[in-house]
């Protein structure tokens, strides 16, 4: 069974994008309006389709009559249609508008309907006869919304002409014209008592205004969000929710004071809804997430994932604790709010894991995937603490040096700073006008640099979010920025084939490093901050003086470089297989190591700086002494090129992985081969030493991770819990316990606790985020009690194997952990553990067979 989330009910799949969904007043039915003109009615008891009717254009608004026996829909076909809820038969087709009908509203008594159109008019219709009673003229541009007052005596219409007009229903007269917004009005709402009206606008001068309905005067003028897309009152009228970019704000309507700022969305929030009791507020928008927060405390209770496109509407059911959301991904998704209300969603990625980074403090891990999500995992519990989703692909993800923040930048031109503890988006940095290619924190963590496709670099104050400097000079996109170790210089690489060194404090360009013949690939600063080495696409490496801007050295055909730990030397590898060691001050070539027969791909200095390790496409790894100039060892037993190398800090051993799946461990002092580990059946993607350097872990395309003892040479454990190639692994420690973290090509992320006790090596799966699956081999759920129709439908949608049959167990004695006297069905679903699906009467007992 794949893809099911805790609290999820069966989803409703359609053949077109869903513009909105609405519950009936009694909660017995739900209707969906589609872009292809269909109106579809479902029963909420079993989610079966009751009827399907259709407009000739996209359905953009729907509303049930107060008594629930009718439903009205407004469409781009210029009509309003009234349907019988039970049969789906059309009652009236209301014609008269000369443009798209964008919004409709029933009067509280249910005898009138108001409709707003692109023809700049509002029409009031008699529900019984279908006749148009009034055509309200006054707006000068498109009417985007209409609502009735709670008493039904007034209609309020909003328009992109920046006004709200209040109309008398009986006479059709305009009572007030509410003016004051500087941009188009996006949303408006009456308070439950009808004494106040809220209106919101978008754009640079966006405001939220609260109007007195008796006088037409503005009580409060609130400037928020940057722009506002939606407003709604709580059921008791004491609170107002407004939605903007990445956040929802909750307001005290009497004082005009902001009570809470609910962060967590990555993009525009387009819809907000209060529960019938007013204790919960749900929000959704462009990022595809639905967040449910406590309206009193502001704490996020749930993050519901499932929609892959913009969520167009969200609403609570009038009965039970359920929530419905519609999306442009053609689905209506249904959620049980009680089930999983205190759960964290740990559904994992749905595409390849591109990066896995441990936080500086080692207590959490960030994984980024092609599914456009960044997940923050708790190392010890495996809980997905936060989900950060972008509307476009992220191009750069960085932890702050202190580990309390993470910054994301992408093709949507913005940078977001997230608090690791709360998961809240604490800053949104605006300024770039094209995609962001690279970001970097300063060593002190107080500043952030970003490079963009717009050819500029921006330096941001992390605390205030202000842009300190805009660094201009590059004539093509900037794809890398690097701070010097002391943080007072910034190096930038551009596709314009230049490298610039910037004074961070002044925001000025100190040097424009010219002379290169091709685009810059990468940059690295020396530990002493005095030089920087740049590699270029033409295969050359240049070392520049940071202070003077002069090119100290040029290494033709050498594009792989590494500084020694103290920065006195630099080692470079070339296409011809040579390795050179240079004096960074004099520029003298200290050593030229000849031995490799093909391109050198990687160079690493030992921790003490006395040895250099080089890996080459000639299927060898060589150890060079920078004191004697001699080759200390050659590893030539590989059947294919070397794909990864790792060096221990203490024991002085080097491990290397190859394309043929083998792993070798060499002693760097003697050059002797200590062990050759064979067991992988495909190439080794990555090798890492454990924090105590007693184990080396290897990740392979054969869908396994192996742990090798570097003293005995034994394979201590084989982890085969993967369904795809293992692309990334890393070690971390939390509370004195070692954890191995792995990420796979299919988006799976997991952590294993590794304990060494004498001769034993215990490896246990701590957690795994398996794309929402609860999956274990060789296990079956049996004796499922009280599976409802909705449970069965969800299991079928999610690929559960087989139909429920009579229980397998025939012995008279009840199994352990199972109630005596139960005689229910068995459903073949692969899972493990004991599940209590709280909030329903379903219970599962598990036996291994």
PDB file of C-alpha atoms in Angstrom, residues 415-609:
ATOM      1  CA  UNK A 415      15.339  33.686  -0.445  1.00  0.00           C
ATOM      2  CA  UNK A 416      13.596  32.304   2.604  1.00  0.00           C
ATOM      3  CA  UNK A 417      15.113  32.002   6.069  1.00  0.00           C
ATOM      4  CA  UNK A 418      13.542  29.267   8.193  1.00  0.00           C
ATOM      5  CA  UNK A 419      13.756  28.756  11.934  1.00  0.00           C
ATOM      6  CA  UNK A 420      14.824  25.153  12.536  1.00  0.00           C
ATOM      7  CA  UNK A 421      13.096  24.914  15.914  1.00  0.00           C
ATOM      8  CA  UNK A 422       9.670  26.252  14.959  1.00  0.00           C
ATOM      9  CA  UNK A 423       9.679  25.659  11.209  1.00  0.00           C
ATOM     10  CA  UNK A 424       8.474  29.216  10.682  1.00  0.00           C
ATOM     11  CA  UNK A 425       9.634  31.323   7.768  1.00  0.00           C
ATOM     12  CA  UNK A 426      11.219  34.203   9.665  1.00  0.00           C
ATOM     13  CA  UNK A 427      12.399  36.216   6.687  1.00  0.00           C
ATOM     14  CA  UNK A 428      11.603  36.488   3.000  1.00  0.00           C
ATOM     15  CA  UNK A 429      14.331  38.330   1.136  1.00  0.00           C
ATOM     16  CA  UNK A 430      13.097  40.135  -1.963  1.00  0.00           C
ATOM     17  CA  UNK A 431      15.262  41.915  -4.504  1.00  0.00           C
ATOM     18  CA  UNK A 432      16.547  39.590  -7.202  1.00  0.00           C
ATOM     19  CA  UNK A 433      14.605  39.753 -10.460  1.00  0.00           C
ATOM     20  CA  UNK A 434      15.664  36.345 -11.742  1.00  0.00           C
ATOM     21  CA  UNK A 435      16.424  32.883 -10.381  1.00  0.00           C
ATOM     22  CA  UNK A 436      18.871  32.454  -7.504  1.00  0.00           C
ATOM     23  CA  UNK A 437      21.774  30.122  -8.230  1.00  0.00           C
ATOM     24  CA  UNK A 438      23.821  30.211  -5.023  1.00  0.00           C
ATOM     25  CA  UNK A 439      23.653  31.378  -1.410  1.00  0.00           C
ATOM     26  CA  UNK A 440      26.259  31.387   1.384  1.00  0.00           C
ATOM     27  CA  UNK A 441      26.297  32.375   5.059  1.00  0.00           C
ATOM     28  CA  UNK A 442      29.190  34.417   6.374  1.00  0.00           C
ATOM     29  CA  UNK A 443      31.400  32.535   8.896  1.00  0.00           C
ATOM     30  CA  UNK A 444      29.844  34.590  11.702  1.00  0.00           C
ATOM     31  CA  UNK A 445      26.309  33.837  10.489  1.00  0.00           C
ATOM     32  CA  UNK A 446      25.181  37.471  10.558  1.00  0.00           C
ATOM     33  CA  UNK A 447      25.178  37.939   6.810  1.00  0.00           C
ATOM     34  CA  UNK A 448      24.015  36.042   3.749  1.00  0.00           C
ATOM     35  CA  UNK A 449      25.261  36.422   0.181  1.00  0.00           C
ATOM     36  CA  UNK A 450      23.211  35.429  -2.864  1.00  0.00           C
ATOM     37  CA  UNK A 451      24.164  35.167  -6.523  1.00  0.00           C
ATOM     38  CA  UNK A 452      21.554  35.265  -9.245  1.00  0.00           C
ATOM     39  CA  UNK A 453      20.731  34.833 -12.881  1.00  0.00           C
ATOM     40  CA  UNK A 454      20.082  38.604 -12.856  1.00  0.00           C
ATOM     41  CA  UNK A 455      23.905  39.114 -12.829  1.00  0.00           C
ATOM     42  CA  UNK A 456      23.951  40.639  -9.326  1.00  0.00           C
ATOM     43  CA  UNK A 457      25.088  39.638  -5.844  1.00  0.00           C
ATOM     44  CA  UNK A 458      23.161  40.776  -2.802  1.00  0.00           C
ATOM     45  CA  UNK A 459      24.423  40.918   0.781  1.00  0.00           C
ATOM     46  CA  UNK A 460      21.652  40.540   3.334  1.00  0.00           C
ATOM     47  CA  UNK A 461      21.483  41.285   7.043  1.00  0.00           C
ATOM     48  CA  UNK A 462      20.217  38.000   8.518  1.00  0.00           C
ATOM     49  CA  UNK A 463      18.658  39.605  11.583  1.00  0.00           C
ATOM     50  CA  UNK A 464      16.709  42.419   9.911  1.00  0.00           C
ATOM     51  CA  UNK A 465      16.317  40.952   6.430  1.00  0.00           C
ATOM     52  CA  UNK A 466      17.543  44.186   4.878  1.00  0.00           C
ATOM     53  CA  UNK A 467      19.739  44.206   1.791  1.00  0.00           C
ATOM     54  CA  UNK A 468      23.012  45.847   2.815  1.00  0.00           C
ATOM     55  CA  UNK A 469      24.604  45.944  -0.611  1.00  0.00           C
ATOM     56  CA  UNK A 470      23.807  45.149  -4.215  1.00  0.00           C
ATOM     57  CA  UNK A 471      27.050  44.160  -5.920  1.00  0.00           C
ATOM     58  CA  UNK A 472      26.938  44.861  -9.645  1.00  0.00           C
ATOM     59  CA  UNK A 473      29.619  44.354 -12.230  1.00  0.00           C
ATOM     60  CA  UNK A 474      29.214  40.900 -13.685  1.00  0.00           C
ATOM     61  CA  UNK A 475      27.803  40.823 -17.216  1.00  0.00           C
ATOM     62  CA  UNK A 476      26.408  37.294 -16.968  1.00  0.00           C
ATOM     63  CA  UNK A 477      24.801  35.098 -14.302  1.00  0.00           C
ATOM     64  CA  UNK A 478      26.587  34.519 -10.969  1.00  0.00           C
ATOM     65  CA  UNK A 479      26.756  30.838 -10.088  1.00  0.00           C
ATOM     66  CA  UNK A 480      28.997  30.746  -7.007  1.00  0.00           C
ATOM     67  CA  UNK A 481      29.797  32.969  -4.020  1.00  0.00           C
ATOM     68  CA  UNK A 482      32.335  32.128  -1.306  1.00  0.00           C
ATOM     69  CA  UNK A 483      33.211  34.000   1.881  1.00  0.00           C
ATOM     70  CA  UNK A 484      36.810  34.145   3.040  1.00  0.00           C
ATOM     71  CA  UNK A 485      37.368  32.334   6.368  1.00  0.00           C
ATOM     72  CA  UNK A 486      37.430  35.620   8.308  1.00  0.00           C
ATOM     73  CA  UNK A 487      34.325  36.867   6.504  1.00  0.00           C
ATOM     74  CA  UNK A 488      35.660  40.239   5.329  1.00  0.00           C
ATOM     75  CA  UNK A 489      35.953  39.256   1.664  1.00  0.00           C
ATOM     76  CA  UNK A 490      33.542  37.679  -0.793  1.00  0.00           C
ATOM     77  CA  UNK A 491      34.531  35.911  -3.990  1.00  0.00           C
ATOM     78  CA  UNK A 492      32.089  35.585  -6.867  1.00  0.00           C
ATOM     79  CA  UNK A 493      32.278  33.455 -10.027  1.00  0.00           C
ATOM     80  CA  UNK A 494      30.300  34.297 -13.130  1.00  0.00           C
ATOM     81  CA  UNK A 495      29.525  32.931 -16.570  1.00  0.00           C
ATOM     82  CA  UNK A 496      31.032  36.177 -17.927  1.00  0.00           C
ATOM     83  CA  UNK A 497      34.417  34.479 -17.345  1.00  0.00           C
ATOM     84  CA  UNK A 498      35.387  36.852 -14.546  1.00  0.00           C
ATOM     85  CA  UNK A 499      36.071  36.475 -10.854  1.00  0.00           C
ATOM     86  CA  UNK A 500      35.496  39.406  -8.537  1.00  0.00           C
ATOM     87  CA  UNK A 501      36.707  39.988  -4.992  1.00  0.00           C
ATOM     88  CA  UNK A 502      34.463  42.222  -2.921  1.00  0.00           C
ATOM     89  CA  UNK A 503      34.954  44.171   0.292  1.00  0.00           C
ATOM     90  CA  UNK A 504      32.030  42.938   2.394  1.00  0.00           C
ATOM     91  CA  UNK A 505      31.872  45.973   4.703  1.00  0.00           C
ATOM     92  CA  UNK A 506      32.002  48.614   1.971  1.00  0.00           C
ATOM     93  CA  UNK A 507      30.185  46.619  -0.687  1.00  0.00           C
ATOM     94  CA  UNK A 508      32.802  47.581  -3.234  1.00  0.00           C
ATOM     95  CA  UNK A 509      34.687  45.547  -5.801  1.00  0.00           C
ATOM     96  CA  UNK A 510      38.323  45.327  -4.820  1.00  0.00           C
ATOM     97  CA  UNK A 511      39.468  43.386  -7.833  1.00  0.00           C
ATOM     98  CA  UNK A 512      38.145  42.141 -11.140  1.00  0.00           C
ATOM     99  CA  UNK A 513      40.274  39.130 -11.933  1.00  0.00           C
ATOM    100  CA  UNK A 514      40.757  39.047 -15.674  1.00  0.00           C
ATOM    101  CA  UNK A 515      42.902  36.888 -17.881  1.00  0.00           C
ATOM    102  CA  UNK A 516      40.932  33.679 -17.798  1.00  0.00           C
ATOM    103  CA  UNK A 517      40.007  32.100 -21.113  1.00  0.00           C
ATOM    104  CA  UNK A 518      36.746  30.434 -20.132  1.00  0.00           C
ATOM    105  CA  UNK A 519      33.915  30.411 -17.593  1.00  0.00           C
ATOM    106  CA  UNK A 520      34.722  29.869 -13.920  1.00  0.00           C
ATOM    107  CA  UNK A 521      33.686  26.509 -12.451  1.00  0.00           C
ATOM    108  CA  UNK A 522      34.553  26.810  -8.768  1.00  0.00           C
ATOM    109  CA  UNK A 523      36.412  28.814  -6.157  1.00  0.00           C
ATOM    110  CA  UNK A 524      38.143  28.036  -2.863  1.00  0.00           C
ATOM    111  CA  UNK A 525      39.795  30.404  -0.367  1.00  0.00           C
ATOM    112  CA  UNK A 526      43.025  29.585   1.426  1.00  0.00           C
ATOM    113  CA  UNK A 527      42.828  29.080   5.203  1.00  0.00           C
ATOM    114  CA  UNK A 528      44.949  32.246   5.600  1.00  0.00           C
ATOM    115  CA  UNK A 529      42.514  34.394   3.562  1.00  0.00           C
ATOM    116  CA  UNK A 530      45.323  35.778   1.380  1.00  0.00           C
ATOM    117  CA  UNK A 531      44.719  33.824  -1.831  1.00  0.00           C
ATOM    118  CA  UNK A 532      41.914  32.125  -3.691  1.00  0.00           C
ATOM    119  CA  UNK A 533      42.091  29.391  -6.305  1.00  0.00           C
ATOM    120  CA  UNK A 534      39.665  29.306  -9.218  1.00  0.00           C
ATOM    121  CA  UNK A 535      39.126  26.561 -11.759  1.00  0.00           C
ATOM    122  CA  UNK A 536      37.864  27.208 -15.264  1.00  0.00           C
ATOM    123  CA  UNK A 537      36.044  25.249 -17.925  1.00  0.00           C
ATOM    124  CA  UNK A 538      39.097  25.254 -20.184  1.00  0.00           C
ATOM    125  CA  UNK A 539      40.892  23.103 -17.609  1.00  0.00           C
ATOM    126  CA  UNK A 540      43.158  25.737 -16.045  1.00  0.00           C
ATOM    127  CA  UNK A 541      43.479  26.818 -12.423  1.00  0.00           C
ATOM    128  CA  UNK A 542      44.482  30.340 -11.396  1.00  0.00           C
ATOM    129  CA  UNK A 543      45.536  31.492  -7.933  1.00  0.00           C
ATOM    130  CA  UNK A 544      44.774  35.126  -7.194  1.00  0.00           C
ATOM    131  CA  UNK A 545      46.013  37.453  -4.465  1.00  0.00           C
ATOM    132  CA  UNK A 546      42.921  38.603  -2.586  1.00  0.00           C
ATOM    133  CA  UNK A 547      44.393  41.979  -1.558  1.00  0.00           C
ATOM    134  CA  UNK A 548      46.059  43.070  -4.799  1.00  0.00           C
ATOM    135  CA  UNK A 549      43.885  41.265  -7.315  1.00  0.00           C
ATOM    136  CA  UNK A 550      46.918  39.981  -9.155  1.00  0.00           C
ATOM    137  CA  UNK A 551      47.181  36.485 -10.564  1.00  0.00           C
ATOM    138  CA  UNK A 552      49.959  34.752  -8.675  1.00  0.00           C
ATOM    139  CA  UNK A 553      49.957  31.426 -10.463  1.00  0.00           C
ATOM    140  CA  UNK A 554      48.431  29.713 -13.468  1.00  0.00           C
ATOM    141  CA  UNK A 555      48.257  25.937 -13.716  1.00  0.00           C
ATOM    142  CA  UNK A 556      47.506  24.868 -17.299  1.00  0.00           C
ATOM    143  CA  UNK A 557      45.435  21.707 -17.643  1.00  0.00           C
ATOM    144  CA  UNK A 558      45.013  21.569 -13.840  1.00  0.00           C
ATOM    145  CA  UNK A 559      41.423  22.013 -12.691  1.00  0.00           C
ATOM    146  CA  UNK A 560      41.383  20.026  -9.409  1.00  0.00           C
ATOM    147  CA  UNK A 561      42.952  21.868  -6.458  1.00  0.00           C
ATOM    148  CA  UNK A 562      43.214  21.608  -2.674  1.00  0.00           C
ATOM    149  CA  UNK A 563      44.853  23.844  -0.079  1.00  0.00           C
ATOM    150  CA  UNK A 564      46.968  22.323   2.679  1.00  0.00           C
ATOM    151  CA  UNK A 565      45.465  22.657   6.179  1.00  0.00           C
ATOM    152  CA  UNK A 566      47.654  25.680   6.997  1.00  0.00           C
ATOM    153  CA  UNK A 567      47.410  27.219   3.562  1.00  0.00           C
ATOM    154  CA  UNK A 568      51.149  27.217   2.801  1.00  0.00           C
ATOM    155  CA  UNK A 569      50.757  24.848  -0.115  1.00  0.00           C
ATOM    156  CA  UNK A 570      48.324  24.071  -2.868  1.00  0.00           C
ATOM    157  CA  UNK A 571      48.069  20.779  -4.736  1.00  0.00           C
ATOM    158  CA  UNK A 572      46.654  20.516  -8.236  1.00  0.00           C
ATOM    159  CA  UNK A 573      45.731  17.667 -10.533  1.00  0.00           C
ATOM    160  CA  UNK A 574      45.768  17.745 -14.314  1.00  0.00           C
ATOM    161  CA  UNK A 575      44.387  16.127 -17.421  1.00  0.00           C
ATOM    162  CA  UNK A 576      47.767  14.504 -18.087  1.00  0.00           C
ATOM    163  CA  UNK A 577      47.665  12.655 -14.758  1.00  0.00           C
ATOM    164  CA  UNK A 578      50.303  14.791 -13.054  1.00  0.00           C
ATOM    165  CA  UNK A 579      49.977  16.144  -9.515  1.00  0.00           C
ATOM    166  CA  UNK A 580      51.847  19.321  -8.592  1.00  0.00           C
ATOM    167  CA  UNK A 581      52.480  20.882  -5.182  1.00  0.00           C
ATOM    168  CA  UNK A 582      53.031  24.637  -5.128  1.00  0.00           C
ATOM    169  CA  UNK A 583      54.267  27.179  -2.582  1.00  0.00           C
ATOM    170  CA  UNK A 584      51.374  29.626  -2.276  1.00  0.00           C
ATOM    171  CA  UNK A 585      53.631  32.641  -1.591  1.00  0.00           C
ATOM    172  CA  UNK A 586      56.536  32.187  -3.983  1.00  0.00           C
ATOM    173  CA  UNK A 587      54.644  30.302  -6.631  1.00  0.00           C
ATOM    174  CA  UNK A 588      57.467  27.777  -6.888  1.00  0.00           C
ATOM    175  CA  UNK A 589      56.556  24.249  -7.878  1.00  0.00           C
ATOM    176  CA  UNK A 590      57.813  22.159  -4.970  1.00  0.00           C
ATOM    177  CA  UNK A 591      56.975  18.764  -6.385  1.00  0.00           C
ATOM    178  CA  UNK A 592      55.706  17.240  -9.602  1.00  0.00           C
ATOM    179  CA  UNK A 593      54.324  13.786  -9.030  1.00  0.00           C
ATOM    180  CA  UNK A 594      54.217  11.565 -12.082  1.00  0.00           C
ATOM    181  CA  UNK A 595      52.439   8.257 -11.987  1.00  0.00           C
ATOM    182  CA  UNK A 596      48.803   8.566 -13.018  1.00  0.00           C
ATOM    183  CA  UNK A 597      48.062   7.748 -16.653  1.00  0.00           C
ATOM    184  CA  UNK A 598      44.767   9.639 -16.955  1.00  0.00           C
ATOM    185  CA  UNK A 599      42.778  12.590 -15.643  1.00  0.00           C
ATOM    186  CA  UNK A 600      43.085  13.337 -11.895  1.00  0.00           C
ATOM    187  CA  UNK A 601      39.573  13.766 -10.495  1.00  0.00           C
ATOM    188  CA  UNK A 602      40.126  14.351  -6.789  1.00  0.00           C
ATOM    189  CA  UNK A 603      42.876  15.561  -4.454  1.00  0.00           C
ATOM    190  CA  UNK A 604      42.768  15.492  -0.644  1.00  0.00           C
ATOM    191  CA  UNK A 605      45.359  16.602   1.961  1.00  0.00           C
ATOM    192  CA  UNK A 606      45.835  14.635   5.151  1.00  0.00           C
ATOM    193  CA  UNK A 607      44.872  16.368   8.407  1.00  0.00           C
ATOM    194  CA  UNK A 608      48.553  16.981   9.202  1.00  0.00           C
ATOM    195  CA  UNK A 609      49.270  18.237   5.713  1.00  0.00           C
TER     196      UNK A 609
END
